[in-house]
C-alpha cells in the first residue's frame, strides 16, 4: 500500500465527522480557559498528553492486532464521561463508514457488525490504518495530532483567532506529538504481550467534567 | 483489501439504493436555502400534506440549537420518533455536502427505528446561496428562497438557485410590501434554470405547497418505479 495513504487518513477534510467536534475547546472558551494562542497551546498540550496519549496507544494497539472488542472496553474504562464516550462512539461509527468506503476490508466489515452504533474512534482508526496498509506509528500519529488539531481548528471558529496563530501552536507542539507517538507505539507493543490493562490511562478531569456540562447546554456550536 | 471487495455488514454506505436486507431505502430529499426563507415551514407543510399517504421522517441540521427540530415537534407535524436532529459544528454546508456522515447515520437510524419509510426530508441549517447537498446524501434537492430576501436573488444565481431540482420562491404574499417583482423573479429563474421547475409559494395564502407535494410525489414515483 502507498505511504501517501497516511495523508488521506490524516487530512482534516477526510469525511469522518470530526468537523462537528471541538475536543473540549468550546467548553474551555466559555469558561475563560482559552482566550488566545498562548492558553490554546496550554490546553492542547494538556489534551495531547492525556486523551491524546490514550487514543494514540489504543490506535497503535489496534494496528498491532489486539482484539477490537477488548480495546473498545479499555477505551470505555479510560473515558469516565458518558458524553465523551458517546462522542467517541459517534465518531467511530462515522469513521467506520468512511473507512469501509475508502479502504474496503473484512476487518472493518466485522467491526461494523460487532458495533453497529460505533466502536470508540481510536479502535476504528487503528483498523482503518491496517486496512490502508499503514503501521502502528501512523495510526498513533493520526490520533495524537487529531487530539490537538481539533481544538485548534475549533478555537479559530470560536474566538475568531488568527488562523496563523493556531497553525503556529500546532507547529510548536510537533516535537511533543512525536514523543507521545513513541510512547503510544511502545504501549501498544507492551499491550500485545501483557494485555490491554497496561495501556496508558492518563486523563484530564477538567475535560471530562466540562464535557458533561457542555452536553447539557441548550445552545452550542459543536457536538462536543 | 481489494477493490472489488464485496460489501457486507450492517451499514449502507451512502447513496446505495438498497438497505442491507435488500429492501429499497427511502427516497431522500434535501431542503436548503438562506436563513429565514421558510425551509422548516415548508417541511412542516409538506408533512401535513403527505403524512396520510406516505411513511415519512425528517432530519434537521440546526447550526447551534435544536430550534428547527423543536418547531416541528411543537407543531406536531410528525410523531417525535420520526424527527432527528444533527449537530453541525458551526458549518451547516459541511454536514450536507463535504462530510455527510452524521446525516447518513441519522437517516439510517430513522429507517432502522421507525421504518419502513417512503420518504425522508433532510433540512439543511440556514446557509448561503452556495449551499448544496451531496448526491451521496440526497436523491434530489429543493432550494427555498423568499421574496423578502430581495427579488435579485434568482438573477444572482449560485449553485442552489441554478442547480437545485426544484426552486421554491416563498412568501409571495409579502411581495407587495417589500417591493419584490414576482414576474422579474420568474423570468430570472427561468434564465438561470432553463427547464428545471420553479414553484411560487405562500404558506400563509395556502398556495404553492400542493405543487411542491406533487413534485415530491413525482420523484417518489420515479424512485420506486
Tab-separated table of C-alpha atoms in Angstrom:
chain	number	residue	atom	x	y	z
A	1	UNK	CA	0.000	0.000	0.000
A	2	UNK	CA	1.071	3.552	-0.657
A	3	UNK	CA	2.711	5.666	2.034
A	4	UNK	CA	0.589	8.612	0.934
A	5	UNK	CA	-2.452	6.779	2.328
A	6	UNK	CA	-1.360	8.350	5.624
A	7	UNK	CA	-2.016	11.789	4.155
A	8	UNK	CA	-5.514	10.724	3.071
A	9	UNK	CA	-6.325	9.434	6.551
A	10	UNK	CA	-4.740	12.368	8.406
A	11	UNK	CA	-6.327	15.049	6.217
A	12	UNK	CA	-8.676	17.212	8.269
A	13	UNK	CA	-11.061	17.087	5.307
A	14	UNK	CA	-11.315	13.291	5.377
A	15	UNK	CA	-15.108	12.941	5.722
A	16	UNK	CA	-15.389	11.214	9.097
A	17	UNK	CA	-17.368	13.719	11.148
A	18	UNK	CA	-14.578	15.473	13.057
A	19	UNK	CA	-15.620	18.938	11.933
A	20	UNK	CA	-18.599	18.948	14.327
A	21	UNK	CA	-16.446	18.423	17.439
A	22	UNK	CA	-14.213	20.891	19.300
A	23	UNK	CA	-12.326	18.451	21.531
A	24	UNK	CA	-13.444	20.358	24.615
A	25	UNK	CA	-12.411	23.756	23.242
A	26	UNK	CA	-15.944	25.164	23.201
A	27	UNK	CA	-16.429	24.490	26.912
A	28	UNK	CA	-12.938	25.821	27.695
A	29	UNK	CA	-13.582	29.020	25.725
A	30	UNK	CA	-16.846	29.617	27.592
A	31	UNK	CA	-15.086	29.026	30.934
A	32	UNK	CA	-12.367	31.523	30.008
A	33	UNK	CA	-9.627	28.906	29.903
A	34	UNK	CA	-8.898	29.502	26.231
A	35	UNK	CA	-8.732	33.186	25.276
A	36	UNK	CA	-5.892	33.278	22.741
A	37	UNK	CA	-2.963	31.433	21.226
A	38	UNK	CA	-0.945	31.095	24.460
A	39	UNK	CA	-3.559	29.301	26.525
A	40	UNK	CA	-4.813	27.420	23.462
A	41	UNK	CA	-1.323	25.920	23.386
A	42	UNK	CA	-1.544	25.031	27.097
A	43	UNK	CA	-4.948	23.425	26.525
A	44	UNK	CA	-3.713	21.431	23.543
A	45	UNK	CA	-0.604	20.299	25.397
A	46	UNK	CA	-2.750	19.003	28.248
A	47	UNK	CA	-5.055	17.187	25.883
A	48	UNK	CA	-2.152	15.697	23.927
A	49	UNK	CA	-0.578	14.121	27.000
A	50	UNK	CA	-3.867	12.767	28.393
A	51	UNK	CA	-6.682	11.976	25.932
A	52	UNK	CA	-4.221	12.143	23.029
A	53	UNK	CA	-1.806	9.626	24.537
A	54	UNK	CA	-4.621	7.224	25.421
A	55	UNK	CA	-6.206	7.476	21.965
A	56	UNK	CA	-2.845	7.061	20.216
A	57	UNK	CA	-1.994	3.994	22.324
A	58	UNK	CA	-5.329	2.334	21.597
A	59	UNK	CA	-4.994	3.110	17.888
A	60	UNK	CA	-1.469	1.666	17.825
A	61	UNK	CA	-2.601	-1.446	19.705
A	62	UNK	CA	-5.430	-1.946	17.190
A	63	UNK	CA	-2.946	-1.839	14.308
A	64	UNK	CA	-0.800	-4.395	16.123
A	65	UNK	CA	-3.733	-6.799	16.092
A	66	UNK	CA	-5.197	-6.595	19.609
A	67	UNK	CA	-8.829	-7.614	19.858
A	68	UNK	CA	-11.083	-4.650	18.904
A	69	UNK	CA	-13.714	-5.613	21.484
A	70	UNK	CA	-11.136	-5.619	24.289
A	71	UNK	CA	-9.706	-2.329	23.099
A	72	UNK	CA	-13.171	-0.810	22.983
A	73	UNK	CA	-13.782	-1.846	26.584
A	74	UNK	CA	-10.361	-0.420	27.516
A	75	UNK	CA	-11.341	2.879	25.887
A	76	UNK	CA	-14.619	2.937	27.829
A	77	UNK	CA	-12.717	2.332	31.078
A	78	UNK	CA	-10.442	5.286	30.263
A	79	UNK	CA	-13.318	7.659	29.408
A	80	UNK	CA	-15.305	8.462	32.562
A	81	UNK	CA	-17.666	10.987	30.923
A	82	UNK	CA	-20.720	9.384	29.290
A	83	UNK	CA	-20.910	12.385	26.938
A	84	UNK	CA	-17.342	11.759	25.743
A	85	UNK	CA	-17.990	8.039	25.371
A	86	UNK	CA	-20.995	8.890	23.226
A	87	UNK	CA	-18.973	11.333	21.138
A	88	UNK	CA	-16.152	8.785	20.678
A	89	UNK	CA	-18.629	6.140	19.511
A	90	UNK	CA	-20.388	8.504	17.131
A	91	UNK	CA	-17.052	9.497	15.632
A	92	UNK	CA	-16.074	5.833	15.499
A	93	UNK	CA	-19.227	4.992	13.597
A	94	UNK	CA	-18.649	7.835	11.166
A	95	UNK	CA	-15.038	6.805	10.612
A	96	UNK	CA	-16.164	3.199	10.101
A	97	UNK	CA	-18.413	4.302	7.263
A	98	UNK	CA	-15.770	6.495	5.643
A	99	UNK	CA	-13.073	3.833	6.043
A	100	UNK	CA	-15.180	0.994	4.619
A	101	UNK	CA	-15.935	3.104	1.573
A	102	UNK	CA	-12.302	4.179	1.190
A	103	UNK	CA	-10.302	1.061	2.136
A	104	UNK	CA	-12.740	-1.887	1.991
A	105	UNK	CA	-11.676	-4.654	4.346
A	106	UNK	CA	-13.188	-7.707	6.016
A	107	UNK	CA	-11.907	-6.493	9.405
A	108	UNK	CA	-13.769	-3.203	9.096
A	109	UNK	CA	-16.909	-5.067	7.987
A	110	UNK	CA	-16.634	-7.310	11.036
A	111	UNK	CA	-16.166	-4.284	13.292
A	112	UNK	CA	-19.276	-2.653	11.816
A	113	UNK	CA	-21.161	-5.876	12.510
A	114	UNK	CA	-19.936	-6.083	16.100
A	115	UNK	CA	-20.520	-2.368	16.817
A	116	UNK	CA	-23.425	-1.177	14.629
A	117	UNK	CA	-23.688	2.041	16.681
A	118	UNK	CA	-19.952	2.595	16.644
A	119	UNK	CA	-16.806	1.482	18.466
A	120	UNK	CA	-14.529	4.064	20.107
A	121	UNK	CA	-12.922	6.159	17.388
A	122	UNK	CA	-9.269	5.202	18.147
A	123	UNK	CA	-10.128	1.497	17.759
A	124	UNK	CA	-11.665	2.200	14.359
A	125	UNK	CA	-8.711	4.408	13.474
A	126	UNK	CA	-6.313	1.534	14.134
A	127	UNK	CA	-8.280	-0.906	11.991
A	128	UNK	CA	-8.554	1.745	9.281
A	129	UNK	CA	-4.782	2.159	9.286
A	130	UNK	CA	-4.426	-1.629	8.940
A	131	UNK	CA	-6.850	-1.629	6.018
A	132	UNK	CA	-4.885	1.188	4.397
A	133	UNK	CA	-1.640	-0.742	4.802
A	134	UNK	CA	-0.292	1.694	7.399
A	135	UNK	CA	1.612	0.985	10.597
A	136	UNK	CA	1.070	1.443	14.334
A	137	UNK	CA	3.082	4.661	14.354
A	138	UNK	CA	0.941	6.058	11.524
A	139	UNK	CA	-2.284	5.421	13.434
A	140	UNK	CA	-0.750	6.868	16.603
A	141	UNK	CA	0.290	9.979	14.670
A	142	UNK	CA	-3.259	10.460	13.386
A	143	UNK	CA	-4.721	10.114	16.896
A	144	UNK	CA	-2.156	12.301	18.633
A	145	UNK	CA	-2.300	15.023	16.018
A	146	UNK	CA	-6.102	14.965	15.948
A	147	UNK	CA	-6.116	15.480	19.729
A	148	UNK	CA	-4.579	18.925	19.212
A	149	UNK	CA	-5.699	19.907	15.722
A	150	UNK	CA	-9.390	19.508	16.637
A	151	UNK	CA	-9.332	22.107	19.446
A	152	UNK	CA	-7.024	24.409	17.464
A	153	UNK	CA	-9.370	24.456	14.444
A	154	UNK	CA	-12.388	24.936	16.691
A	155	UNK	CA	-10.700	27.832	18.516
A	156	UNK	CA	-10.308	29.639	15.201
A	157	UNK	CA	-14.079	29.491	14.759
A	158	UNK	CA	-14.999	30.116	18.403
A	159	UNK	CA	-12.660	33.043	19.130
A	160	UNK	CA	-12.093	34.380	15.614
A	161	UNK	CA	-8.491	33.559	16.460
A	162	UNK	CA	-5.926	34.385	13.775
A	163	UNK	CA	-5.589	31.095	11.861
A	164	UNK	CA	-1.821	31.621	11.531
A	165	UNK	CA	-1.553	31.724	15.328
A	166	UNK	CA	-3.449	28.425	15.562
A	167	UNK	CA	-1.131	26.860	12.972
A	168	UNK	CA	1.841	28.151	14.980
A	169	UNK	CA	0.500	26.405	18.098
A	170	UNK	CA	0.332	23.105	16.211
A	171	UNK	CA	3.828	23.590	14.806
A	172	UNK	CA	5.285	24.282	18.266
A	173	UNK	CA	3.642	21.102	19.611
A	174	UNK	CA	5.052	18.917	16.815
A	175	UNK	CA	8.045	17.679	18.832
A	176	UNK	CA	5.794	16.674	21.707
A	177	UNK	CA	3.453	14.890	19.297
A	178	UNK	CA	6.477	12.856	18.143
A	179	UNK	CA	7.275	11.846	21.720
A	180	UNK	CA	3.661	10.928	22.512
A	181	UNK	CA	3.582	8.754	19.387
A	182	UNK	CA	6.747	6.948	20.544
A	183	UNK	CA	5.171	6.310	23.943
A	184	UNK	CA	1.928	5.155	22.337
A	185	UNK	CA	3.597	2.673	19.995
A	186	UNK	CA	5.665	1.306	22.871
A	187	UNK	CA	2.496	0.966	24.958
A	188	UNK	CA	0.763	-0.825	22.084
A	189	UNK	CA	3.664	-3.271	21.805
A	190	UNK	CA	3.588	-3.951	25.543
A	191	UNK	CA	-0.184	-4.449	25.414
A	192	UNK	CA	0.186	-7.022	22.659
A	193	UNK	CA	2.244	-9.068	25.153
A	194	UNK	CA	0.697	-8.190	28.517
A	195	UNK	CA	-2.881	-7.299	27.523
A	196	UNK	CA	-4.894	-4.075	27.332
A	197	UNK	CA	-4.622	-3.290	31.048
A	198	UNK	CA	-1.090	-1.970	30.555
A	199	UNK	CA	-2.264	0.714	28.110
A	200	UNK	CA	-1.895	4.276	29.475
A	201	UNK	CA	-4.827	5.617	31.493
A	202	UNK	CA	-3.924	9.301	31.623
A	203	UNK	CA	-6.961	11.524	31.903
A	204	UNK	CA	-7.788	15.202	32.136
A	205	UNK	CA	-10.510	15.510	34.769
A	206	UNK	CA	-11.497	19.028	33.681
A	207	UNK	CA	-12.005	17.785	30.109
A	208	UNK	CA	-14.295	15.034	31.365
A	209	UNK	CA	-16.267	17.247	33.757
A	210	UNK	CA	-16.691	20.132	31.321
A	211	UNK	CA	-17.774	17.711	28.566
A	212	UNK	CA	-20.720	16.714	30.770
A	213	UNK	CA	-21.696	20.344	31.306
A	214	UNK	CA	-21.262	21.127	27.597
A	215	UNK	CA	-23.533	18.265	26.577
A	216	UNK	CA	-26.337	19.883	28.595
A	217	UNK	CA	-26.068	23.345	27.020
A	218	UNK	CA	-29.172	24.339	25.059
A	219	UNK	CA	-27.151	26.385	22.561
A	220	UNK	CA	-23.761	25.265	21.278
A	221	UNK	CA	-21.807	25.294	18.042
A	222	UNK	CA	-20.059	21.937	18.451
A	223	UNK	CA	-21.335	18.479	19.353
A	224	UNK	CA	-18.556	18.016	21.929
B	1	UNK	CA	-8.453	-5.435	0.988
B	2	UNK	CA	-9.061	-5.337	-2.702
B	3	UNK	CA	-11.007	-3.021	-4.854
B	4	UNK	CA	-13.760	-5.439	-5.821
B	5	UNK	CA	-14.279	-6.460	-2.206
B	6	UNK	CA	-17.964	-7.257	-1.675
B	7	UNK	CA	-19.637	-5.130	0.969
B	8	UNK	CA	-21.364	-6.868	3.830
B	9	UNK	CA	-22.150	-5.953	7.420
B	10	UNK	CA	-24.877	-3.694	8.732
B	11	UNK	CA	-24.296	-0.216	7.380
B	12	UNK	CA	-25.276	1.074	3.960
B	13	UNK	CA	-22.550	3.325	2.572
B	14	UNK	CA	-24.301	6.380	1.273
B	15	UNK	CA	-26.224	6.520	-1.946
B	16	UNK	CA	-26.787	2.749	-2.271
B	17	UNK	CA	-30.413	2.251	-3.255
B	18	UNK	CA	-30.836	-0.901	-1.163
B	19	UNK	CA	-30.773	-1.457	2.584
B	20	UNK	CA	-28.598	-4.303	3.933
B	21	UNK	CA	-31.663	-6.575	3.931
B	22	UNK	CA	-32.163	-5.907	0.211
B	23	UNK	CA	-35.201	-3.658	0.633
B	24	UNK	CA	-35.236	-0.353	-1.220
B	25	UNK	CA	-34.374	2.523	1.106
B	26	UNK	CA	-36.479	5.667	1.449
B	27	UNK	CA	-36.220	8.447	-1.111
B	28	UNK	CA	-34.171	11.257	0.435
B	29	UNK	CA	-34.954	14.860	-0.482
B	30	UNK	CA	-32.850	17.771	0.795
B	31	UNK	CA	-34.189	21.251	1.521
B	32	UNK	CA	-31.626	24.048	1.597
B	33	UNK	CA	-31.637	27.817	1.372
B	34	UNK	CA	-30.775	31.037	3.190
B	35	UNK	CA	-31.651	31.675	6.847
B	36	UNK	CA	-35.291	32.609	7.335
B	37	UNK	CA	-36.511	31.703	3.849
B	38	UNK	CA	-39.021	29.187	5.197
B	39	UNK	CA	-37.320	25.801	4.960
B	40	UNK	CA	-38.738	24.499	8.237
B	41	UNK	CA	-42.196	25.892	7.471
B	42	UNK	CA	-42.071	24.193	4.053
B	43	UNK	CA	-41.045	20.897	5.683
B	44	UNK	CA	-43.949	21.240	8.127
B	45	UNK	CA	-46.404	21.990	5.311
B	46	UNK	CA	-45.146	19.017	3.257
B	47	UNK	CA	-45.516	16.725	6.266
B	48	UNK	CA	-49.112	17.841	6.772
B	49	UNK	CA	-49.961	17.197	3.126
B	50	UNK	CA	-48.112	13.890	2.716
B	51	UNK	CA	-48.222	12.160	6.104
B	52	UNK	CA	-51.521	10.367	5.472
B	53	UNK	CA	-50.350	8.815	2.201
B	54	UNK	CA	-46.639	8.190	2.903
B	55	UNK	CA	-44.421	6.888	5.688
B	56	UNK	CA	-42.329	9.997	6.418
B	57	UNK	CA	-39.421	11.164	8.567
B	58	UNK	CA	-37.395	14.390	8.866
B	59	UNK	CA	-33.743	15.138	9.651
B	60	UNK	CA	-32.939	18.711	10.725
B	61	UNK	CA	-29.470	20.276	10.675
B	62	UNK	CA	-29.550	23.079	13.209
B	63	UNK	CA	-26.449	25.234	13.368
B	64	UNK	CA	-26.322	25.828	17.095
B	65	UNK	CA	-29.644	24.855	18.661
B	66	UNK	CA	-32.442	22.332	18.303
B	67	UNK	CA	-34.865	25.100	17.245
B	68	UNK	CA	-35.901	23.567	13.923
B	69	UNK	CA	-36.498	20.108	15.352
B	70	UNK	CA	-38.385	21.670	18.245
B	71	UNK	CA	-40.536	23.745	15.899
B	72	UNK	CA	-41.576	20.572	14.059
B	73	UNK	CA	-42.249	18.821	17.361
B	74	UNK	CA	-44.269	21.768	18.678
B	75	UNK	CA	-46.299	21.889	15.500
B	76	UNK	CA	-46.787	18.129	15.883
B	77	UNK	CA	-46.401	17.558	12.146
B	78	UNK	CA	-44.947	14.098	12.833
B	79	UNK	CA	-44.546	11.885	15.905
B	80	UNK	CA	-41.289	12.752	17.751
B	81	UNK	CA	-39.573	9.464	16.864
B	82	UNK	CA	-39.784	10.472	13.193
B	83	UNK	CA	-37.765	13.673	13.688
B	84	UNK	CA	-33.973	13.531	14.167
B	85	UNK	CA	-31.630	16.494	14.755
B	86	UNK	CA	-27.995	16.527	13.574
B	87	UNK	CA	-25.416	18.868	15.153
B	88	UNK	CA	-23.288	20.550	12.523
B	89	UNK	CA	-20.326	22.159	14.329
B	90	UNK	CA	-20.700	25.723	13.037
B	91	UNK	CA	-20.629	24.610	9.402
B	92	UNK	CA	-24.055	23.626	8.054
B	93	UNK	CA	-22.856	23.217	4.472
B	94	UNK	CA	-20.086	20.837	5.552
B	95	UNK	CA	-22.628	18.467	7.106
B	96	UNK	CA	-24.740	18.283	3.944
B	97	UNK	CA	-22.004	18.381	1.322
B	98	UNK	CA	-18.372	17.739	2.318
B	99	UNK	CA	-18.754	15.378	5.267
B	100	UNK	CA	-22.201	13.813	5.215
B	101	UNK	CA	-21.507	11.004	7.688
B	102	UNK	CA	-23.603	12.348	10.605
B	103	UNK	CA	-26.581	12.882	8.300
B	104	UNK	CA	-26.241	9.404	6.789
B	105	UNK	CA	-26.339	7.968	10.284
B	106	UNK	CA	-29.467	9.923	11.098
B	107	UNK	CA	-31.302	8.655	8.003
B	108	UNK	CA	-30.154	5.089	8.628
B	109	UNK	CA	-31.229	5.204	12.268
B	110	UNK	CA	-34.659	6.537	11.263
B	111	UNK	CA	-35.113	3.691	8.787
B	112	UNK	CA	-33.981	1.169	11.400
B	113	UNK	CA	-36.154	2.542	14.177
B	114	UNK	CA	-39.387	3.728	12.530
B	115	UNK	CA	-39.105	2.190	9.052
B	116	UNK	CA	-40.016	1.138	6.522
B	117	UNK	CA	-40.088	4.707	5.229
B	118	UNK	CA	-41.113	6.053	1.834
B	119	UNK	CA	-39.566	9.488	2.183
B	120	UNK	CA	-37.014	11.286	4.376
B	121	UNK	CA	-36.802	15.077	4.191
B	122	UNK	CA	-33.319	16.353	5.120
B	123	UNK	CA	-33.434	20.027	6.051
B	124	UNK	CA	-30.181	21.988	5.942
B	125	UNK	CA	-29.300	24.613	8.504
B	126	UNK	CA	-29.815	28.110	7.106
B	127	UNK	CA	-26.813	28.949	4.983
B	128	UNK	CA	-25.927	30.964	1.926
B	129	UNK	CA	-26.602	30.775	-1.787
B	130	UNK	CA	-23.785	28.285	-2.424
B	131	UNK	CA	-25.079	25.516	-0.136
B	132	UNK	CA	-25.990	22.329	-1.979
B	133	UNK	CA	-26.445	18.733	-0.863
B	134	UNK	CA	-24.120	15.880	-1.724
B	135	UNK	CA	-25.585	13.276	-4.079
B	136	UNK	CA	-24.329	10.757	-1.537
B	137	UNK	CA	-26.870	12.098	0.958
B	138	UNK	CA	-29.956	13.042	-1.050
B	139	UNK	CA	-31.573	11.903	-4.287
B	140	UNK	CA	-32.991	15.328	-5.097
B	141	UNK	CA	-32.871	18.787	-3.603
B	142	UNK	CA	-35.214	21.716	-3.122
B	143	UNK	CA	-33.778	25.208	-2.700
B	144	UNK	CA	-36.016	27.616	-0.790
B	145	UNK	CA	-35.614	31.395	-1.175
B	146	UNK	CA	-38.101	34.109	-0.298
B	147	UNK	CA	-39.251	37.331	-1.925
B	148	UNK	CA	-38.275	39.412	1.115
B	149	UNK	CA	-34.610	38.426	0.725
B	150	UNK	CA	-34.542	40.557	-2.429
B	151	UNK	CA	-36.009	39.941	-5.865
B	152	UNK	CA	-32.496	39.911	-7.361
B	153	UNK	CA	-31.595	36.521	-5.820
B	154	UNK	CA	-32.696	34.449	-8.845
B	155	UNK	CA	-30.672	36.775	-11.111
B	156	UNK	CA	-27.582	36.416	-8.870
B	157	UNK	CA	-27.800	32.650	-9.238
B	158	UNK	CA	-25.333	30.462	-7.354
B	159	UNK	CA	-25.330	26.679	-7.083
B	160	UNK	CA	-28.519	26.495	-5.003
B	161	UNK	CA	-30.628	28.626	-7.338
B	162	UNK	CA	-29.227	27.261	-10.588
B	163	UNK	CA	-28.822	23.542	-9.888
B	164	UNK	CA	-31.497	22.555	-7.334
B	165	UNK	CA	-34.011	20.077	-8.731
B	166	UNK	CA	-36.817	22.372	-7.531
B	167	UNK	CA	-36.624	26.077	-6.684
B	168	UNK	CA	-39.266	27.338	-4.264
B	169	UNK	CA	-39.802	31.105	-4.082
B	170	UNK	CA	-41.548	31.506	-0.747
B	171	UNK	CA	-43.607	34.243	0.970
B	172	UNK	CA	-45.120	35.565	-2.261
B	173	UNK	CA	-47.810	37.215	-0.116
B	174	UNK	CA	-45.127	39.654	1.087
B	175	UNK	CA	-44.130	40.784	-2.417
B	176	UNK	CA	-46.267	43.964	-2.467
B	177	UNK	CA	-44.939	45.037	0.939
B	178	UNK	CA	-41.242	44.597	0.175
B	179	UNK	CA	-41.346	45.817	-3.411
B	180	UNK	CA	-40.419	42.484	-4.981
B	181	UNK	CA	-41.346	41.918	-8.620
B	182	UNK	CA	-42.556	38.306	-8.939
B	183	UNK	CA	-42.620	38.405	-12.744
B	184	UNK	CA	-38.995	39.504	-12.781
B	185	UNK	CA	-38.061	36.764	-10.317
B	186	UNK	CA	-39.808	34.193	-12.517
B	187	UNK	CA	-38.030	35.430	-15.646
B	188	UNK	CA	-34.630	35.467	-13.925
B	189	UNK	CA	-35.192	31.982	-12.513
B	190	UNK	CA	-36.148	30.711	-15.965
B	191	UNK	CA	-32.974	32.238	-17.405
B	192	UNK	CA	-30.806	30.609	-14.720
B	193	UNK	CA	-32.528	27.229	-14.630
B	194	UNK	CA	-33.783	26.564	-18.157
B	195	UNK	CA	-36.195	23.622	-17.839
B	196	UNK	CA	-35.761	22.991	-14.092
B	197	UNK	CA	-39.030	23.710	-12.226
B	198	UNK	CA	-39.858	26.707	-10.010
B	199	UNK	CA	-42.797	26.969	-7.587
B	200	UNK	CA	-44.057	30.266	-6.148
B	201	UNK	CA	-45.352	29.525	-2.682
B	202	UNK	CA	-47.240	31.376	0.043
B	203	UNK	CA	-47.745	29.202	3.083
B	204	UNK	CA	-49.961	31.872	4.620
B	205	UNK	CA	-52.063	32.074	1.485
B	206	UNK	CA	-52.036	28.304	1.069
B	207	UNK	CA	-50.676	28.438	-2.475
B	208	UNK	CA	-47.771	26.509	-3.920
B	209	UNK	CA	-47.370	23.759	-1.342
B	210	UNK	CA	-49.668	21.450	-3.345
B	211	UNK	CA	-47.318	21.903	-6.314
B	212	UNK	CA	-44.288	21.105	-4.171
B	213	UNK	CA	-46.045	18.000	-2.844
B	214	UNK	CA	-46.906	16.945	-6.419
B	215	UNK	CA	-43.264	17.335	-7.394
B	216	UNK	CA	-42.264	15.146	-4.414
B	217	UNK	CA	-44.835	12.519	-5.469
B	218	UNK	CA	-43.342	12.553	-8.950
B	219	UNK	CA	-39.833	11.975	-7.622
B	220	UNK	CA	-41.113	9.179	-5.415
B	221	UNK	CA	-42.883	7.505	-8.334
B	222	UNK	CA	-39.629	7.621	-10.327
B	223	UNK	CA	-37.662	6.275	-7.331
B	224	UNK	CA	-39.936	3.297	-6.751
B	225	UNK	CA	-40.517	2.522	-10.435
